[in-house]
Structures are given as structure tokens and as C-alpha cells.
Short mmCIF file of C-alpha atoms in Angstrom, two decimals:
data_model
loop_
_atom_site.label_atom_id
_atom_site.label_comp_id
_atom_site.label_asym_id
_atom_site.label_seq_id
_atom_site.Cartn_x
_atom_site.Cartn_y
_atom_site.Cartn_z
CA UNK V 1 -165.31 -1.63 -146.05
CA UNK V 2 -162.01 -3.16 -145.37
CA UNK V 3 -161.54 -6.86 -145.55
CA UNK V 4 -160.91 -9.20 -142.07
CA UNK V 5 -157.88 -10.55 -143.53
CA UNK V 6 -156.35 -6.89 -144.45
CA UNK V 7 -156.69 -6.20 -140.57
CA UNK V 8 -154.09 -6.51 -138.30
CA UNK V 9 -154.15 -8.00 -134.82
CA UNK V 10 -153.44 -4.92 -131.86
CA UNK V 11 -150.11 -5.59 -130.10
CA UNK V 12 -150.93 -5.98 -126.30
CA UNK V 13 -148.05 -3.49 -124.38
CA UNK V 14 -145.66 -5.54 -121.60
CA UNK V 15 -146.45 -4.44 -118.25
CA UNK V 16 -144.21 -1.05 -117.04
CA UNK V 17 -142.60 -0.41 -120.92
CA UNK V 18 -142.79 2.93 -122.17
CA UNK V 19 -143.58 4.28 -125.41
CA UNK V 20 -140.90 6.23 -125.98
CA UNK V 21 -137.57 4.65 -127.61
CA UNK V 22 -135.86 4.49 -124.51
CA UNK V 23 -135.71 0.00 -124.01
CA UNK V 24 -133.50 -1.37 -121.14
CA UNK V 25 -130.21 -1.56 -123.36
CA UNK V 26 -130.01 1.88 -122.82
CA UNK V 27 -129.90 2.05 -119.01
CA UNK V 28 -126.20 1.16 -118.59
CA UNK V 29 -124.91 4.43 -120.76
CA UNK V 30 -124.75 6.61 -117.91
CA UNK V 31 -122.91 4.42 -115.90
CA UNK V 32 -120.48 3.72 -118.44
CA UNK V 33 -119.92 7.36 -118.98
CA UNK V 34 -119.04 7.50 -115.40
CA UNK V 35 -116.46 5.17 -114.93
CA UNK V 36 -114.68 6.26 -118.41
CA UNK V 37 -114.50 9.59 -116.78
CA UNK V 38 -113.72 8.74 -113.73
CA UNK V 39 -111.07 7.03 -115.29
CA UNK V 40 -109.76 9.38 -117.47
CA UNK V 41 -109.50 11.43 -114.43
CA UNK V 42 -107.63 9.32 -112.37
CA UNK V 43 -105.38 8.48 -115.24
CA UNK V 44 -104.69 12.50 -115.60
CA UNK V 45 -104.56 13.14 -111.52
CA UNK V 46 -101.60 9.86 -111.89
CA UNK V 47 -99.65 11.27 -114.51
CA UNK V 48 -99.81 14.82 -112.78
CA UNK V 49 -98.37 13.54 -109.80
CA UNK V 50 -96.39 11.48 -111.38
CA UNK V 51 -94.73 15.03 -113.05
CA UNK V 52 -94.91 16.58 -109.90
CA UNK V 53 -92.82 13.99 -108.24
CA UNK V 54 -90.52 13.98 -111.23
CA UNK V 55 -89.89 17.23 -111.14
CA UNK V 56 -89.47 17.69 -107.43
CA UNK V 57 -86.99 15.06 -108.02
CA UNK V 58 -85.24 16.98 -110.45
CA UNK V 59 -85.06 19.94 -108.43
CA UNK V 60 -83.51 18.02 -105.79
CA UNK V 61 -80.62 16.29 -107.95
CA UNK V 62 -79.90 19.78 -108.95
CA UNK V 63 -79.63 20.91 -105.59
CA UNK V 64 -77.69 18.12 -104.61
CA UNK V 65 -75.41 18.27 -107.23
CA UNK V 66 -74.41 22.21 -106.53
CA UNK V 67 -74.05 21.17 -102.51
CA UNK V 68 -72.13 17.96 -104.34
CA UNK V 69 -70.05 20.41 -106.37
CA UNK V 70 -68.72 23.15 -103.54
CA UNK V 71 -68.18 20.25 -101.03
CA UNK V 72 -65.71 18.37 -103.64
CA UNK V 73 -64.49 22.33 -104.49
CA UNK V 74 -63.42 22.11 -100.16
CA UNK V 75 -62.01 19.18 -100.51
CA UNK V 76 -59.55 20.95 -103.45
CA UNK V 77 -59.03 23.84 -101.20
CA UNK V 78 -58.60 22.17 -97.85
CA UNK V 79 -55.61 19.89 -100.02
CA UNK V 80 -53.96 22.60 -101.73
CA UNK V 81 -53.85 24.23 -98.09
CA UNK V 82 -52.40 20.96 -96.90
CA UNK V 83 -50.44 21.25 -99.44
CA UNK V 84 -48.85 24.80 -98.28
CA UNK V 85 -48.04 23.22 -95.21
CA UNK V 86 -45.73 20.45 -96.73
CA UNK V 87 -43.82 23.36 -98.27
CA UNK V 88 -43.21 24.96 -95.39
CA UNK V 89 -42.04 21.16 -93.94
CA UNK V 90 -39.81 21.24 -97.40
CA UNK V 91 -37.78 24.34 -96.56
CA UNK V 92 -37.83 23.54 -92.77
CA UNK V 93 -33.89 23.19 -92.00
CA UNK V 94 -32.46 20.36 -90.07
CA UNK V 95 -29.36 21.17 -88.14
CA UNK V 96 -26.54 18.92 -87.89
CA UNK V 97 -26.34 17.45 -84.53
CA UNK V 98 -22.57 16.64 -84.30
CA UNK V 99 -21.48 20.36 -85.79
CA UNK V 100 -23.58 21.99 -83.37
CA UNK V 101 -21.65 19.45 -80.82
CA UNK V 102 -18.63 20.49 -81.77
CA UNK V 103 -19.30 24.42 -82.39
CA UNK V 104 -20.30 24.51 -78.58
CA UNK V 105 -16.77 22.30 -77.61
CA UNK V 106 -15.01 24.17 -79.91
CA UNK V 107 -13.80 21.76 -82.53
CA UNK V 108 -14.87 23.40 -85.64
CA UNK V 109 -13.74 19.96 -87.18
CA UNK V 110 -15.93 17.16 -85.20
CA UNK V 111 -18.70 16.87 -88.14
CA UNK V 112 -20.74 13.69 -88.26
CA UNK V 113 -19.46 11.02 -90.33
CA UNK V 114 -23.20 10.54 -91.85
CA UNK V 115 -24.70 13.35 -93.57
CA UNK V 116 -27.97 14.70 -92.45
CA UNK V 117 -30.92 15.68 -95.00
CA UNK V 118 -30.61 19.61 -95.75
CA UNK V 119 -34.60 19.55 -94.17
CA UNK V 120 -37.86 17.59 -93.84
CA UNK V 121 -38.71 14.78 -96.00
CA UNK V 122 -41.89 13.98 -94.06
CA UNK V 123 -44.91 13.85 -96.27
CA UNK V 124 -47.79 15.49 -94.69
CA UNK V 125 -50.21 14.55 -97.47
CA UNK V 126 -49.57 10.61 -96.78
CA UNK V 127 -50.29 11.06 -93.34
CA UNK V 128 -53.17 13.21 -93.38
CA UNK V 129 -57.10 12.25 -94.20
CA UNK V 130 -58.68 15.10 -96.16
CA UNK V 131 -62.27 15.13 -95.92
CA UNK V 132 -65.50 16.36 -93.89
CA UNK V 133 -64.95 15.00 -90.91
CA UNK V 134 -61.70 17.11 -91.01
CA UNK V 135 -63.32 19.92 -91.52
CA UNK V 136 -65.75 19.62 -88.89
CA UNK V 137 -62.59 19.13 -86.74
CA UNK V 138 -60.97 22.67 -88.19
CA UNK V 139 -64.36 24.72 -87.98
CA UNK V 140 -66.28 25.13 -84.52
CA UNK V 141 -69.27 23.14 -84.58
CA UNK V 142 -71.39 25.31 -82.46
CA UNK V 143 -71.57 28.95 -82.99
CA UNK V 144 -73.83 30.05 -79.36
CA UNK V 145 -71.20 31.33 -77.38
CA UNK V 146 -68.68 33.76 -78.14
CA UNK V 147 -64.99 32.86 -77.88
CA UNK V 148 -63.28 34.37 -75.60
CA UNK V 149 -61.16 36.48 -77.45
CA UNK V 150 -63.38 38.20 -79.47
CA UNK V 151 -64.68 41.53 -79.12
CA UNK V 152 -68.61 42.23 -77.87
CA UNK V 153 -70.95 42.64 -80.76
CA UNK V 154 -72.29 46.22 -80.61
CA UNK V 155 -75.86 46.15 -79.82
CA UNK V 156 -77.60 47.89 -82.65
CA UNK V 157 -79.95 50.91 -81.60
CA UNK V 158 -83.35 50.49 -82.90
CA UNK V 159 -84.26 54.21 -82.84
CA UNK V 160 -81.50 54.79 -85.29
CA UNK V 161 -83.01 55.56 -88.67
CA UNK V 162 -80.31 53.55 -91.05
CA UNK V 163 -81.87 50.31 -89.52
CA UNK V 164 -85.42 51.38 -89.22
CA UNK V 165 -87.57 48.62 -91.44
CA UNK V 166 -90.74 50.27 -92.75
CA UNK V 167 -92.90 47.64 -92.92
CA UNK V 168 -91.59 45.71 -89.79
CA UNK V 169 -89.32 43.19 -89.16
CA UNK V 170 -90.51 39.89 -90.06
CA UNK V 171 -90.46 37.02 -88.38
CA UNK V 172 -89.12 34.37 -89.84
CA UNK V 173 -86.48 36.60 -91.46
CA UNK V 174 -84.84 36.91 -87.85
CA UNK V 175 -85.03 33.25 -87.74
CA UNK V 176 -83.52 32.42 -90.52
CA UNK V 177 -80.74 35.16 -89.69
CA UNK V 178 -80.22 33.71 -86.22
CA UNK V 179 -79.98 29.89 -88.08
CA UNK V 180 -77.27 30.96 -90.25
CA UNK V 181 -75.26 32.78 -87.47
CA UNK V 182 -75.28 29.61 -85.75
CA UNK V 183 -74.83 27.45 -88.75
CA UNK V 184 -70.83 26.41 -88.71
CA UNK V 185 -69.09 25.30 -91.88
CA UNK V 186 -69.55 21.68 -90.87
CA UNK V 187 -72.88 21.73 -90.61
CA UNK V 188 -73.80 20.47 -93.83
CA UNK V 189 -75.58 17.53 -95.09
CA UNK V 190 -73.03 15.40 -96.93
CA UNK V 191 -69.50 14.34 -97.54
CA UNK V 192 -66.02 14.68 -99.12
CA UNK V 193 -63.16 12.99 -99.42
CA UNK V 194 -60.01 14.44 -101.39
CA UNK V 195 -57.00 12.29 -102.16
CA UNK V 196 -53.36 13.33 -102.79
CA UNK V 197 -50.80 11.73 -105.17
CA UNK V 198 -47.43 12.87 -106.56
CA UNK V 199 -46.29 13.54 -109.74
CA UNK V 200 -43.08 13.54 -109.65
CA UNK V 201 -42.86 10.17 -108.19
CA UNK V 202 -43.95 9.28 -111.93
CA UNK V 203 -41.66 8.92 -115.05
CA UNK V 204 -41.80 12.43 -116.72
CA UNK V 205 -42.25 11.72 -120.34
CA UNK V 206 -41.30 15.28 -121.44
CA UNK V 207 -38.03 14.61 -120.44
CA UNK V 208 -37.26 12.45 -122.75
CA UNK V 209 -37.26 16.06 -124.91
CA UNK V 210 -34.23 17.13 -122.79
CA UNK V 211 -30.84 17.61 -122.76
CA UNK V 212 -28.96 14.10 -123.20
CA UNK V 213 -28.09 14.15 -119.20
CA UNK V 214 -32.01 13.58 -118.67
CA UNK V 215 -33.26 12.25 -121.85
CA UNK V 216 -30.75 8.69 -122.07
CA UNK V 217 -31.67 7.91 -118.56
CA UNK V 218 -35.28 9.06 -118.67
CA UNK V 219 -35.35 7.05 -122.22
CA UNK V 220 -33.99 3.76 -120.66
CA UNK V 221 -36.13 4.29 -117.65
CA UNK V 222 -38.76 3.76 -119.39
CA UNK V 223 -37.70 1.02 -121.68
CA UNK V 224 -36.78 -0.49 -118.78
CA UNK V 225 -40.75 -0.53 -117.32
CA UNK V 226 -42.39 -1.02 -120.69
CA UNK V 227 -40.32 -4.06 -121.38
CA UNK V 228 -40.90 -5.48 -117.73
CA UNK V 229 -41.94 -9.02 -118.11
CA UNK V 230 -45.08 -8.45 -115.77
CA UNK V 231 -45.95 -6.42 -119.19
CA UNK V 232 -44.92 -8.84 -121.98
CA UNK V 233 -48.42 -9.70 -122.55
CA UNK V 234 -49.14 -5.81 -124.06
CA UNK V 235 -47.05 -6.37 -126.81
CA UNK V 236 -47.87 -9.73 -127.60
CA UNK V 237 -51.28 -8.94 -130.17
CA UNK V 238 -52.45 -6.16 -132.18
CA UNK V 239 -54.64 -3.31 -131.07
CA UNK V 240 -57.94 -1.66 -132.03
CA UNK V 241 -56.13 -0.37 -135.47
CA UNK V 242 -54.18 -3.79 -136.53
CA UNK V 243 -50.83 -2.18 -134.74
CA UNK V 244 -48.38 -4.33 -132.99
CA UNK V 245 -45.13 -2.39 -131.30
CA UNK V 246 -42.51 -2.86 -128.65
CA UNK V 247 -41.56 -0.78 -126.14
CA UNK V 248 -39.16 1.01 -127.67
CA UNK V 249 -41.39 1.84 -130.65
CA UNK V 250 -43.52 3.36 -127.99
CA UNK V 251 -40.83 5.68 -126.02
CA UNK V 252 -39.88 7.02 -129.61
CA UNK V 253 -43.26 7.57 -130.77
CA UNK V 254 -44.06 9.89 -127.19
CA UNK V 255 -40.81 11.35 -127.97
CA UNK V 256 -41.90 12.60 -131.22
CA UNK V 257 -44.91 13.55 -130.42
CA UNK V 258 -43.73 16.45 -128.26
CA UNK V 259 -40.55 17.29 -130.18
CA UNK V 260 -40.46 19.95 -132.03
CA UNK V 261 -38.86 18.08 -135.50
CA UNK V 262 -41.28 16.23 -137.92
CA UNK V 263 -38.58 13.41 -138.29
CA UNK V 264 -38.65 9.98 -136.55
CA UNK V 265 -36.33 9.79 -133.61
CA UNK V 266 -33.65 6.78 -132.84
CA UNK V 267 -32.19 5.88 -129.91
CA UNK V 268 -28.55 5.38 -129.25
CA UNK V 269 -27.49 4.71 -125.72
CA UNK V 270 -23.96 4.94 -126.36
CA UNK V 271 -23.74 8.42 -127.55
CA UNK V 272 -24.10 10.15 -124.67
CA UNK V 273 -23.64 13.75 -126.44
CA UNK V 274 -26.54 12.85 -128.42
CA UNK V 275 -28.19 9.46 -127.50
CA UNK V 276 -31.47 10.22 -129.78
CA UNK V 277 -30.79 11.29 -132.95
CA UNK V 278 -33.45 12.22 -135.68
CA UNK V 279 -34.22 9.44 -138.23
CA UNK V 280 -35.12 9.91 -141.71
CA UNK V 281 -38.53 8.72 -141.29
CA UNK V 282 -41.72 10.91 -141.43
CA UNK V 283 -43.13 10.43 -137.55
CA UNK V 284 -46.26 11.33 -138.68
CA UNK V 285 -46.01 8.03 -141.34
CA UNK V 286 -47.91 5.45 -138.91
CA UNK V 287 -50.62 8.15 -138.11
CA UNK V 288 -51.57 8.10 -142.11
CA UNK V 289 -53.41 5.04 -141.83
CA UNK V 290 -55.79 5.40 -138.90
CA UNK V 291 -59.23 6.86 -139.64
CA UNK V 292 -59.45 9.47 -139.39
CA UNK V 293 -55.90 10.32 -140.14
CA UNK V 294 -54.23 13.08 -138.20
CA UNK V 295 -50.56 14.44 -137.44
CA UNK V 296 -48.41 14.50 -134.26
CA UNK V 297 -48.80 17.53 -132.15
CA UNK V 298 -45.02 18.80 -131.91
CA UNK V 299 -46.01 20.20 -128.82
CA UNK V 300 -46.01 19.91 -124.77
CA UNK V 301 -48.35 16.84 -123.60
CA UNK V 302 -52.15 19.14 -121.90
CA UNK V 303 -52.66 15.79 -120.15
CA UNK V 304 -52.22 12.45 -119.36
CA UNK V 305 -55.25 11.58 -121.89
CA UNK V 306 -53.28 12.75 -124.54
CA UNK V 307 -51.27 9.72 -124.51
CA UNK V 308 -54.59 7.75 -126.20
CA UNK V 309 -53.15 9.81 -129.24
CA UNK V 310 -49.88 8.59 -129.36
CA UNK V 311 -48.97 5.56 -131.58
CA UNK V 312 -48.77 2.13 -129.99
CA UNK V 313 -50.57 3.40 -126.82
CA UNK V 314 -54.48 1.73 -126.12
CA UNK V 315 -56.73 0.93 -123.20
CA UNK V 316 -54.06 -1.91 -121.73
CA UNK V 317 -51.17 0.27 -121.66
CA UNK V 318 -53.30 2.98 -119.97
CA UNK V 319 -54.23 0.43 -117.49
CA UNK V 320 -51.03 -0.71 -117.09
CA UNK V 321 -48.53 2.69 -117.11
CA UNK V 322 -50.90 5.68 -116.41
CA UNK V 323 -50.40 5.66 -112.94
CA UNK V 324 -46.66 5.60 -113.66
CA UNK V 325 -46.27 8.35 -116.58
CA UNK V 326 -46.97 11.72 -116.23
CA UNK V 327 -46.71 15.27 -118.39
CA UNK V 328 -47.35 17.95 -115.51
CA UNK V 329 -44.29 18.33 -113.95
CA UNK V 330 -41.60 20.85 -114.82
CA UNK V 331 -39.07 19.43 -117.82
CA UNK V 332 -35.94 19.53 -114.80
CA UNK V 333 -37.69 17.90 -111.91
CA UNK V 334 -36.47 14.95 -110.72
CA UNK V 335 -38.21 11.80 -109.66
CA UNK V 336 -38.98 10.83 -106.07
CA UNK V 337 -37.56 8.13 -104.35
CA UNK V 338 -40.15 8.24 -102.06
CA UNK V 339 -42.95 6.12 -103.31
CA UNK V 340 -44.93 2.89 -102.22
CA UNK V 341 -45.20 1.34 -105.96
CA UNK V 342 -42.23 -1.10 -106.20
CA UNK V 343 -42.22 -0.78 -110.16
CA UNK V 344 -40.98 2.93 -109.98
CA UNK V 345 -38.86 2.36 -106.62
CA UNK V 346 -36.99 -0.12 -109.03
CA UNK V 347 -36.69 2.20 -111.46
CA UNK V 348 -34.90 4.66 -108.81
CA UNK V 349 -32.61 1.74 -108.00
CA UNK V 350 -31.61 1.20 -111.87
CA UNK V 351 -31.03 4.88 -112.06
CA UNK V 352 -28.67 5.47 -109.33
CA UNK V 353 -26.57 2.37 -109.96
CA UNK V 354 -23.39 2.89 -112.26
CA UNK V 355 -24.34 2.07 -116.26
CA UNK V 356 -20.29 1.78 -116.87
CA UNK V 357 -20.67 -1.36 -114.37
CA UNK V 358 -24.11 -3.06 -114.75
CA UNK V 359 -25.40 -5.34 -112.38
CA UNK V 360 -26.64 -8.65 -113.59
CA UNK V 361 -28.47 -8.88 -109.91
CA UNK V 362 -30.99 -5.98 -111.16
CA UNK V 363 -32.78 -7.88 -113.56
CA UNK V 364 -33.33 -10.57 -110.70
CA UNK V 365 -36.92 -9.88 -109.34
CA UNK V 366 -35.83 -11.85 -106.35
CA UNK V 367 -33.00 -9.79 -105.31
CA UNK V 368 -34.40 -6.66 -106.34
CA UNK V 369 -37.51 -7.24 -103.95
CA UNK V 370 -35.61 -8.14 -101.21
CA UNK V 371 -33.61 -4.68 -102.02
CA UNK V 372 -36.84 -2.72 -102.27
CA UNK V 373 -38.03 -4.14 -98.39
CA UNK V 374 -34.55 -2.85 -97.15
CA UNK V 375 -35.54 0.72 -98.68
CA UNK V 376 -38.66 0.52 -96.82
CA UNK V 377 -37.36 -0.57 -93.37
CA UNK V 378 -34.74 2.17 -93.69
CA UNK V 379 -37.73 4.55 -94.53
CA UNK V 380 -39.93 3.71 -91.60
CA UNK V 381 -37.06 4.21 -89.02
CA UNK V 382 -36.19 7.52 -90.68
CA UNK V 383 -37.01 9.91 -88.13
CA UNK V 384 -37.00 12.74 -90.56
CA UNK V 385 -37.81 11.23 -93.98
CA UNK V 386 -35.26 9.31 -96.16
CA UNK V 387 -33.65 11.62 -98.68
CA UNK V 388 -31.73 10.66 -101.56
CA UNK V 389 -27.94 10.22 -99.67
CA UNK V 390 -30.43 7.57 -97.39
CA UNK V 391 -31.14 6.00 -100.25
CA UNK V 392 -28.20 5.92 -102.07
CA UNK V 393 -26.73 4.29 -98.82
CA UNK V 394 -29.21 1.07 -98.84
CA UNK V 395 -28.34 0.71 -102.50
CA UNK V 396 -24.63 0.80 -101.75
CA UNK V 397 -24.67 -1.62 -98.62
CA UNK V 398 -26.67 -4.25 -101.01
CA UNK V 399 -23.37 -4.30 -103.08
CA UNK V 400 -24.26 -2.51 -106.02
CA UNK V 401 -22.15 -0.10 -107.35
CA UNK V 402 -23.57 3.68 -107.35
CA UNK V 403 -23.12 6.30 -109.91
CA UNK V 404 -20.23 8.36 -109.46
CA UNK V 405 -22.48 10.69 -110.73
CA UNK V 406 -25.15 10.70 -108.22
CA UNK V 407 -22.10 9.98 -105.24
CA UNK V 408 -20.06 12.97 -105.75
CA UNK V 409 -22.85 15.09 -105.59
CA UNK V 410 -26.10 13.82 -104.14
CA UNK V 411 -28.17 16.87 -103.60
CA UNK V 412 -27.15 18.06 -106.75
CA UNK V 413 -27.64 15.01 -109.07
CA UNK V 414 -30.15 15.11 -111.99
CA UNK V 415 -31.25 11.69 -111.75
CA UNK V 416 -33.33 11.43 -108.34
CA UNK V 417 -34.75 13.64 -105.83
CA UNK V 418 -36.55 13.59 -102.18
CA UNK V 419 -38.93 16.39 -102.60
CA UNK V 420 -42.10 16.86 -105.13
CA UNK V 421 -43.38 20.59 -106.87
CA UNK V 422 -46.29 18.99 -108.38
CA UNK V 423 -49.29 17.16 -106.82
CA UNK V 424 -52.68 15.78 -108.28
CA UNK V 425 -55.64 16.38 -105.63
CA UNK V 426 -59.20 14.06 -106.44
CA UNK V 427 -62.03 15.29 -105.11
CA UNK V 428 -65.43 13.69 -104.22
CA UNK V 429 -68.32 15.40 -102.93
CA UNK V 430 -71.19 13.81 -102.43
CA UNK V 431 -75.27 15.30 -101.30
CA UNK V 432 -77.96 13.02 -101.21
CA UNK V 433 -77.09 10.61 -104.08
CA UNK V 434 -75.34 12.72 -106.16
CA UNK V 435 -71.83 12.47 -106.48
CA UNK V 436 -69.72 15.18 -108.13
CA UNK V 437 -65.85 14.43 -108.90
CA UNK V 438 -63.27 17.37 -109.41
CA UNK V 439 -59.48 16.81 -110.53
CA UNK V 440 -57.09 19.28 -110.07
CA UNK V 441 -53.39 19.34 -110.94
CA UNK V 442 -51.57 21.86 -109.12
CA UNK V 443 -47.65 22.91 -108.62
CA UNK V 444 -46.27 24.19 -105.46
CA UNK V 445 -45.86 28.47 -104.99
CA UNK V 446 -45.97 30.82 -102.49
CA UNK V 447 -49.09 31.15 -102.18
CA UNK V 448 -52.26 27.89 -102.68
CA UNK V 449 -50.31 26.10 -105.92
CA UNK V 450 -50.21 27.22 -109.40
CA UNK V 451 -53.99 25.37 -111.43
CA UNK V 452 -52.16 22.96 -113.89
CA UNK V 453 -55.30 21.22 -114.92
CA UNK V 454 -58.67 21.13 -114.05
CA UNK V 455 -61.60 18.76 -114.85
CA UNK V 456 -64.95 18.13 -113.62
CA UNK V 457 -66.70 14.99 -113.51
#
């Protein structure tokens, strides 16, 4: 008989709970479950549009860029054909008014007293805007009609076998083929632009590995700019690798890069049989202590870039001179007097004047502007370009003497020329928001220009 005190009381059941293990805290499980997946879901759906966008994206940079690529590749074409054109302006003759005067009076002796340019100095390339909107101006915009001149199209027989399609023709194939017969070459989405400069208007640094008739003048050309005092500030600190030059250390030290000796070069301007005589020096001594160490080429400059090698030569003198140097141009061309930048047009002016009688006036930036505006007046009302005898006559008329050099024989001279061989053509294409950038260095032929150098950007 159990005891009353071993007996334990019944528990009385809340109203509605359930036996089971299942209390309220559980009720909320399910619903948590839910919104984890739901987010988990809508975290996966995000991130795989999020790819899909990405690489849609993708596929249109790509796209872009090739449609980027071949319009800045048109822009190189459409200049070097521009540039065909100003050859055929080069060799265009220009008769001499007062001979052909007196050949039809018959005085084989009345000649002009002024002598008129052998041919054209007009620069087409100056004048001339290469880019798409030039195109679309070349290239018929609609391609509907027929022109005029053009023979029928022969209507194509369907019966004949060759062009019977099996399966049908479809649809949208014909429309597509009837879109791109319409389609001109200016219908495109996009742009280029293509800009033009001249070599040869630069100072040609690989003549300062030529005979002494080009190297001493070429040499103190470019002494002459380095040491400009517009440019004293270059030489004032050290550079990147604790070097400090002058310009003259500089011109030597491009010199022997491309010579062919491994033996410092001087400089003495009055030898003139040989005004740059090898040293005793190693030219390869101040390379030794940059890291890495290397040697000079003892070759032909590849490119402008290659200067960065050279010792002495950093970012500021890039800045300063690379629009005024240049390594593409043949070793015996000549540099044109025909340029906007008033540093090299004063250069011209040093280089035609006599160096037996110097002219104190020349190193007066005063007087020499004032004889660089007369240059350009003279230019504008040249109805046929100035060439160098035009030139040579402004210099003269400002009272300073010429070279007897360059006087006796003015088309002949090796110190200055009208016309240019070599050209650099930039080339910017640009689809959607991709720009692509080509550079192209290329030398006048018979046929679009010989490739110099090429580089894509």
C-alpha cells in the first residue's frame, strides 16, 4: 500500500497543448527556413545577373574595341593616301612666268630676276582634316540607286540550278543581304581622327653619325637647342640615377650610342675635316653604374623611345625635346624650313647664316622673334609655298649674312630643305567607349609609304 506522501499530485494539461514535443518555440522554424532560402536565392539570381551583365559587357568592349581598332586602321590608310597626294604636289613643276614671257617674245634672255620654286611647297596634310566625317564625305552615303554610270545588275534566273537553295531561301538572310548592300562605308557607329606631323622638320640625331658637312652643323644645332635658356632648368639637378650633364655631354653621348666605335667621342668645331674625333674614354663607362648595368647599342636609333636609354636623357628632356628630335628619317635628309614651332625655325635661321661671320643679333630672343614673324608673313603670302631661296631671302633682308654655302647653291645645299620623305600619322578610333590608338611612321614611295614603325595602343 503506498504511502500519501510518496504520491504525486496529477499535472492538470493547459487548454489546446498537445502531447507531443512540438511547444510554440517551434512554430517559427518553417518560416525561418523560408526567408533563408528565399534569400539565398535572391542572393544567387543577383550575382547571376550580375555575371550576365558583366559579361555582356565584356563582349561589348571587345566588340568595340575591334570596330575601335579598323576605324583608327582608316584613319592610317586614308593619311598615307593623303599622303600620296602631297607627293604628287612635290613633283608638280612650276613654270617660270617671265621665261615663258620671253620664249613667246623671243628673248631667250628676259628671265625673272627672282627665282621661282622648282614645284609645290603646299602642304596638303596641314590643310586637310583626316577623320570620319571625311570619309563619309569620300564614300556615298546611300547605296538605293544606282549611279548612273554603272552597268545594270544582271537579274539572276531562279530556275538555274547553280543558285537553286535546297532548303529555301530564308528570310532574314535576304534581309540582312539587302542591309549590307545598302550599308556605305560611313555608315558606322563611331569615330576617327588621324593627325599628321613631319619628321624632317625635326633635328635628325643620326646625323650627327655623318660625314663632317652634316655632323658639325647637325652637332651645333643641337647644342644650340639643348643649351637654350628656356631649358637651363634641365641641367640644373640630378636625375633618377644621381647624374647631372650639360648639353654637350648629351649630343656626345647620342652620338655614341649609334656609332659604330666603343670610344667616347669629342667635339671640335674648328676642324671641319673631322670636327668629332674619338676620345680615349670607354662610352660605355657611365652606363657601368646604373642598375642594371648595360652597354651602348652601336647601332641605328628603332625609335624615338630609345632615347630613355641614352645617358643624361630622363622624363624632362623627353618633355622638353621629343617633339624636336627624331631617328626615322633617312641619314641625308635635310630639315624643313617649313614648320610652326619657333624653336626649330630658329634653328633653320642659325643654320643658314655664315659661321665665318657670326651674328651677335642671333642670340637676341627679341630680334630673332621679330625675324621668325617676317618668315611667317612671307609664308602666308606665298602663293605656292615658301621654299628654301624664300627663305634664305627674309634672312638676308634682316641683315644677316647667309652662307655662301647655302647662296651659291640653294637647291642643292645640305643644310635645309622645303620638302619632307618621312611623316608620322596618329590614329584614334573610337566605338562606344573604347578608344584604340595606332602610330605609324611611314616614308614617302611610289606607291602608300614605306611602314617605318608601327605601334598599337
Amino acid at each position: 500500500m503506498p504511502l500519501p506522501f510518496f504520491q504525486q499530485a496529477p499535472r492538470r494539461r493547459r487548454p489546446g497543448s498537445k502531447a507531443s514535443g512540438g511547444g510554440p518555440r517551434s512554430r517559427g522554424v518553417a518560416l525561418i527556413i523560408a526567408v533563408v532560402s528565399i534569400a539565398l536565392l535572391t542572393v544567387i539570381a543577383t550575382e547571376f545577373a550580375y555575371n550576365s551583365r558583366v559579361d555582356l559587357q565584356l563582349a561589348a568592349n571587345q566588340r568595340d574595341e575591334v570596330r575601335a581598332y579598323y576605324m583608327a586602321r582608316s584613319g592610317v590608310a586614308l593619311s598615307r593616301l593623303l599622303l600620296r597626294f602631297q607627293k604628287q604636289v612635290d613633283q608638280t613643276p612650276i613654270p617660270n612666268p617671265a621665261a615663258l614671257l620671253g620664249n613667246l617674245l623671243g628673248n631667250q634672255g628676259a628671265q625673272g630676276n627672282t627665282p621661282q620654286p622648282a614645284s609645290l611647297n603646299l602642304q596638303l596634310w596641314r590643310m586637310a582634316r583626316v577623320d570620319c566625317h571625311m570619309l563619309k564625305g569620300m564614300v556615298k552615303s546611300e547605296g538605293l540607286e544606282p549611279e548612273n554610270d554603272a552597268p545594270p545588275m544582271e537579274a539572276v534566273d531562279e530556275d538555274d540550278p547553280k543558285f537553286d537553295m535546297k532548303d529555301g531561301e530564308d528570310p532574314a538572310s535576304r534581309e540582312m543581304s539587302q542591309q549590307m548592300t545598302r550599308r556605305s562605308f560611313g555608315g558606322f557607329e563611331g569615330c576617327f581622327l588621324s593627325t599628321i606631323s613631319d619628321e624632317e622638320e625635326k633635328l635628325n640625331v643620326h646625323r650627327l653619325t655623318a660625314g663632317a658637312g652634316d655632323a658639325l652643323p647637325t652637332a651645333l644645332r643641337m647644342m644650340d637647342m639643348l643649351g637654350d635658356k628656356r631649358f637651363e632648368f634641365l641641367w640644373e639637378r640630378d636625375d633618377a640615377n644621381k647624374v647631372r650633364s650639360n648639353p654637350q655631354d648629351v649630343m656626345l653621348a647620342i652620338k655614341d650610342w649609334a656609332d659604330d666605335d666603343e670610344t667616347g667621342s669629342a667635339i671640335n668645331p674648328t676642324d671641319p675635316v673631322n670636327p668629332m674625333p674619338s676620345g680615349f674614354s670607354d662610352e660605355g663607362s657611365p652606363y657601368s653604374r646604373y642598375e642594371p648595368t648595360y652597354e651602348p647599342k652601336n647601332a641605328r636609333f628603332d625609335s624615338i623611345d630609345e632615347l630613355y636609354r641614352v645617358h643624361g636623357v630622363n622624363d624632362q628632356f623627353m618633355s622638353a625635346f621629343r617633339d624636336r628630335l627624331t631617328v626615322y628619317p633617312d641619314i641625308n635628309s635635310r630639315p624643313n624650313i617649313n614648320t610652326d614651332d619657333p624653336v626649330m625655325m630658329g634653328l633653320a635661321i642659325m643654320s643658314v647664316a655664315d659661321p665665318a661671320r657670326p651674328d651677335p643679333r642671333l642670340k637676341d630672343p627679341v630680334f630673332l622673334n621679330e625675324l621668325i614673324t617676317r618668315i611667317r608673313s612671307a609664308r602666308m603670302f606665298s602663293f605656292f609655298g615658301m621654299g628654301v631661296q624664300d627663305f634664305v631671302a627674309v634672312v638676308e633682308s634682316a641683315g644677316i649674312v647667309v652662307n655662301p654655302a647655302v647662296k651659291s647653291n640653294v637647291a642643292g645645299n645640305r643644310l635645309i630643305g622645303d620638302k619632307s620623305q618621312t611623316f608620322t600619322i596618329k590614329s584614334v578610333g573610337e566605338a562606344g567607349s573604347v578608344q584604340k590608338t595606332l602610330t605609324a611612321v611611314v616614308r614617302l614611295d611610289d606607291t602608300l609609304g614605306r611602314l617605318l614603325y608601327w605601334r598599337e595602343e
